[in-house]
Short mmCIF file of C-alpha atoms in Angstrom, two decimals:
data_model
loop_
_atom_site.label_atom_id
_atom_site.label_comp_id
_atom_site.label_asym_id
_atom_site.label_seq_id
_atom_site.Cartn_x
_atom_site.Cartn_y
_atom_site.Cartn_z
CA UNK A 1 70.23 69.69 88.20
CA UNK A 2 73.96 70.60 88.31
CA UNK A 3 73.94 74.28 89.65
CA UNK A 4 77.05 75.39 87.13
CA UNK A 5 76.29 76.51 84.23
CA UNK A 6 78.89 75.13 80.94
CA UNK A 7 81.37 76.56 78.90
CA UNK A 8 79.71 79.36 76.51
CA UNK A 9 81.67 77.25 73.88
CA UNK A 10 79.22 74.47 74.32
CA UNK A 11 75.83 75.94 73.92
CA UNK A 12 75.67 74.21 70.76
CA UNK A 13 73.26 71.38 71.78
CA UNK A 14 69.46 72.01 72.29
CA UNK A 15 70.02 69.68 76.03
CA UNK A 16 72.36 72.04 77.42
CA UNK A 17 70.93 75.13 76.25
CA UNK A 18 67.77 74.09 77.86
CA UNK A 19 69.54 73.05 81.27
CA UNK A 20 71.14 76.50 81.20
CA UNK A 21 68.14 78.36 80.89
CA UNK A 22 66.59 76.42 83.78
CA UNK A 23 69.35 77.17 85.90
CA UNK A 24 69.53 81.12 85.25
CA UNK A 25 65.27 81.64 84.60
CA UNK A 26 63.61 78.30 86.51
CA UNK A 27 62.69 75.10 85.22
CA UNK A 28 58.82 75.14 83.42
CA UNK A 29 56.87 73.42 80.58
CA UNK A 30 56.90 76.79 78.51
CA UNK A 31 60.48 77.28 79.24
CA UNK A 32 61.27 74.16 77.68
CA UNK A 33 58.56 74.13 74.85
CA UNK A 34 59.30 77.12 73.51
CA UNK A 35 62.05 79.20 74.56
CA UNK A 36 64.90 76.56 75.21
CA UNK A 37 64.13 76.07 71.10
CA UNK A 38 64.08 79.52 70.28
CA UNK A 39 67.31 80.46 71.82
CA UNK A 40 68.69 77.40 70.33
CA UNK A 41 67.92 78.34 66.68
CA UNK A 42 68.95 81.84 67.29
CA UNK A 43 72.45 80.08 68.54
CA UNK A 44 72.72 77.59 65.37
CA UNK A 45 72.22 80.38 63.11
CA UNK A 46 74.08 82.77 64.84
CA UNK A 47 76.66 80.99 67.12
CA UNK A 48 77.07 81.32 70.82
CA UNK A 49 76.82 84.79 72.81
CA UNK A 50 80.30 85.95 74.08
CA UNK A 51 78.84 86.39 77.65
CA UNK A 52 75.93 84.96 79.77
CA UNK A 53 74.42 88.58 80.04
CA UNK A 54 74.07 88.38 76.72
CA UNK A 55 72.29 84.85 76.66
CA UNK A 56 69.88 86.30 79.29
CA UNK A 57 69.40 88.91 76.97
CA UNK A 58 68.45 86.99 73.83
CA UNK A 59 65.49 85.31 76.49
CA UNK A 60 64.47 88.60 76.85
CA UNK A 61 64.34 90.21 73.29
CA UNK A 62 62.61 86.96 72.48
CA UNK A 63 59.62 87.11 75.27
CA UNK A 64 59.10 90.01 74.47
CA UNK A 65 57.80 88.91 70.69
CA UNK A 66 55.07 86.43 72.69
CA UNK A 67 51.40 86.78 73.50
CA UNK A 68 50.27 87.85 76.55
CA UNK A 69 49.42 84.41 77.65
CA UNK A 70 52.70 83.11 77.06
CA UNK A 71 54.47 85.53 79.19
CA UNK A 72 52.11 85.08 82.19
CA UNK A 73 52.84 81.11 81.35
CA UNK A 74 56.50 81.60 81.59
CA UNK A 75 56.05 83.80 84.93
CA UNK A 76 53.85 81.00 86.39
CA UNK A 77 56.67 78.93 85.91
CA UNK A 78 58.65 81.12 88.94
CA UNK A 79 58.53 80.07 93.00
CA UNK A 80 56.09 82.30 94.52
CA UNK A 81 58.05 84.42 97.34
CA UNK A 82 57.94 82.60 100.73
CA UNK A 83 57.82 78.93 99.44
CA UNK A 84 60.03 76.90 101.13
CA UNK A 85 59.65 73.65 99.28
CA UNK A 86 60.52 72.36 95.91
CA UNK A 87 62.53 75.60 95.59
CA UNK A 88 65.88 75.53 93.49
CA UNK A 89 69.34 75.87 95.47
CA UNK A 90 69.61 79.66 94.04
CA UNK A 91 65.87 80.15 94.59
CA UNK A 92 66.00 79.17 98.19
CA UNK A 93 69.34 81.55 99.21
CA UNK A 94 67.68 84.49 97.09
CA UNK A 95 64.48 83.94 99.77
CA UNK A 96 66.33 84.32 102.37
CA UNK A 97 69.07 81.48 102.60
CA UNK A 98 68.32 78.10 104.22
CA UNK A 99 70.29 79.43 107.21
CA UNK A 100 67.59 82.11 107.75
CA UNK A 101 64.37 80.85 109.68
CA UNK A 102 61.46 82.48 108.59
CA UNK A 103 58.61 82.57 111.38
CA UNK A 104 55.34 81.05 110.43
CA UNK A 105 53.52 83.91 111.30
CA UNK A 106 55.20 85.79 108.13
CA UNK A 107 55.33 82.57 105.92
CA UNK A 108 51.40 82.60 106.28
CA UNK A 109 51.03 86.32 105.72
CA UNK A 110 53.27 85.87 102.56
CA UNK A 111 50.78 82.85 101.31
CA UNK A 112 47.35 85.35 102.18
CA UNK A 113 49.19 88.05 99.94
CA UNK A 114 49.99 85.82 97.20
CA UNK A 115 46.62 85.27 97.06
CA UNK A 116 45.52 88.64 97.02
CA UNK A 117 48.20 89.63 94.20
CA UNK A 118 47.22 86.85 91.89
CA UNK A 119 42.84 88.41 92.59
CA UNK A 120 44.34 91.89 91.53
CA UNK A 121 46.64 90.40 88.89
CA UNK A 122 44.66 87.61 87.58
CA UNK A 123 47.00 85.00 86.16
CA UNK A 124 50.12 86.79 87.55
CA UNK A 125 52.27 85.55 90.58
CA UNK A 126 54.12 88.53 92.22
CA UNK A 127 57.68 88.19 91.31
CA UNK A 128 60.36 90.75 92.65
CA UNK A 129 64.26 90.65 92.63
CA UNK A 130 64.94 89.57 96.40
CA UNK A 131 68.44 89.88 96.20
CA UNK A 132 68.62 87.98 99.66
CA UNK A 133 66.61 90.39 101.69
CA UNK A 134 64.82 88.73 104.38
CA UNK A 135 61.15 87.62 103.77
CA UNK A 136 59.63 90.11 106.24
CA UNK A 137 61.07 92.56 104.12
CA UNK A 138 58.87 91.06 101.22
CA UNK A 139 55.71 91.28 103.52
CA UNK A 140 56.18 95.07 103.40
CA UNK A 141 56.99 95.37 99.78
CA UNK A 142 53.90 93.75 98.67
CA UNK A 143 51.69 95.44 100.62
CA UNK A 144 52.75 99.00 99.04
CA UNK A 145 51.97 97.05 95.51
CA UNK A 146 48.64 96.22 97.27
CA UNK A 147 48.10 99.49 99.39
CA UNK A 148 47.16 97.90 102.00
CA UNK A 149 47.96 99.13 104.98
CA UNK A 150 51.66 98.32 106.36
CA UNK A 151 51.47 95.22 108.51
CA UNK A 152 53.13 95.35 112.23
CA UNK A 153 57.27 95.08 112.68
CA UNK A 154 57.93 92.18 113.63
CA UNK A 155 54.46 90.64 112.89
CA UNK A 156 53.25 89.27 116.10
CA UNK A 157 52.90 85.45 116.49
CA UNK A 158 49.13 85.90 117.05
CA UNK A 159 48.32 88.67 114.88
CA UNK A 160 44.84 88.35 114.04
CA UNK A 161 44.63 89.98 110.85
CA UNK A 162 47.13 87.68 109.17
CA UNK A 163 44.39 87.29 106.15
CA UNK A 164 42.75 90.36 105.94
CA UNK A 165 41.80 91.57 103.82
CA UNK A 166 39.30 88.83 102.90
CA UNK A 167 40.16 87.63 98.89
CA UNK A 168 36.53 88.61 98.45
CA UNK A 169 36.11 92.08 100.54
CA UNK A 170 35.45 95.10 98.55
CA UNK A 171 38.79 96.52 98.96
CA UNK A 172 40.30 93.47 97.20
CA UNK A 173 37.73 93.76 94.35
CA UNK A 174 38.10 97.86 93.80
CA UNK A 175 42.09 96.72 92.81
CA UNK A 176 41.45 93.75 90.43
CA UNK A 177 43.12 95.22 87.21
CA UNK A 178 41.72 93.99 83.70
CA UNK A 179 43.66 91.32 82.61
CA UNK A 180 45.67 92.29 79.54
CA UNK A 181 44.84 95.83 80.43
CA UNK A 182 47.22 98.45 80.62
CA UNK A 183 47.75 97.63 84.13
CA UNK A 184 47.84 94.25 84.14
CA UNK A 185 50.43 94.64 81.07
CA UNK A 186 53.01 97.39 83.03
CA UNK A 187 52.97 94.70 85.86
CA UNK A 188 53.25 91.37 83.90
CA UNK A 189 56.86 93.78 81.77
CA UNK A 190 57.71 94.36 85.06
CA UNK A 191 57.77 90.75 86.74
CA UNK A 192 59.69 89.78 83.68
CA UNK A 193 62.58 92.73 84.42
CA UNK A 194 62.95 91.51 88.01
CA UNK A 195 63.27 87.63 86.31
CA UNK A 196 66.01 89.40 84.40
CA UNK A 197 67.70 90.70 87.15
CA UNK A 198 67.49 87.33 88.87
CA UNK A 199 69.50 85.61 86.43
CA UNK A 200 72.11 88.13 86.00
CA UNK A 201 72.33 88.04 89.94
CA UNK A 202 72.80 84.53 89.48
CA UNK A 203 75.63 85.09 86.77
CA UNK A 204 77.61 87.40 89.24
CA UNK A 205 76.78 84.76 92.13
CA UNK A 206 78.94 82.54 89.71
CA UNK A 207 81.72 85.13 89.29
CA UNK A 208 79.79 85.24 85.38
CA UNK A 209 79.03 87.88 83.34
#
């Protein structure tokens, strides 16, 4: 995929439309079945938006019309933070940048807290607008959404505790929120602001707006 978006001009056609909503929001089969169409029969009625902002914020007024479901679909269809394959060019520089080497010690504490996120947040992968911070810096972010306890800085290469606490332990189930509860719902509007704030990041990355 061609990491330029077109001409506002020609977001007339349902194909390019859809590739520039996979370039500002990330590629995924709800993405495409649904709101690549939407958006385009809100532009054939309507016409084009004068700015990209403004696309990104047509996406927005219309996920927020969709079940509950459908939003966590369209979140699934996000990189979890600290994956470091399959990623999009923009995804991978917003982790971190391909220059940056991430040790394995915090990739694997990253991939334990994912884990624990989605047992809290059933259905939900944590989503948060990196804005190129370092993935360490992620590691401490998530667990104050978690409150766990902080982790050591710099995580030691043989830190024991990489994946406590256990998915299982007590601790982890005390935190699992209902999903679709009120919760589960402030976290899931939320994810979707940071995806927001993503794109328009990506805009600016363009010299858009």
């Amino acid at each position: 995929m061609s990491a330029t978006v077109p001409a506002l001009s020609s977001l007339t056609e349902s194909a390019t439309i859809d590739h520039t909503l996979s370039l500002l929001l990330e590629p995924s089969p709800i993405l495409h079945s649904k709101l690549s169409p939407a958006i385009t029969a809100h532009i054939t009625a309507s016409g084009p938006p004068a700015t990209y902002s403004q696309l990104v914020d047509l996406c927005s007024n219309e996920i927020q019309h969709w079940t509950l479901e459908d939003k966590a679909a369209f979140l699934g269809g996000h990189p979890l933070i600290g994956e470091v394959k399959n990623l999009s060019a923009m995804s991978a520089k917003e982790q971190g940048g391909k220059s940056v080497k991430t040790p394995e010690i915090v990739l694997r504490r990253l991939a334990h807290l994912n884990k624990l996120y989605t047992r809290v947040y059933p259905g939900l992968p944590y989503i948060t607008f990196v804005a190129g911070r370092p993935r360490a810096a992620i590691v401490k972010e998530m667990e104050s959404v978690l409150e766990l306890p902080p982790s050591p800085e710099p995580i030691p290469d043989d830190w024991e505790d990489v994946e406590q606490p256990a998915i299982d332990s007590g601790e982890v189930e005390a935190k699992v929120k209902v999903w679709g509860g009120d919760e589960w719902q402030s976290e899931t509007q939320r994810a979707l602001g940071d995806i927001w704030l993503i794109a328009k990041s990506r805009l600016q990355g363009m010299g858009l707006e």
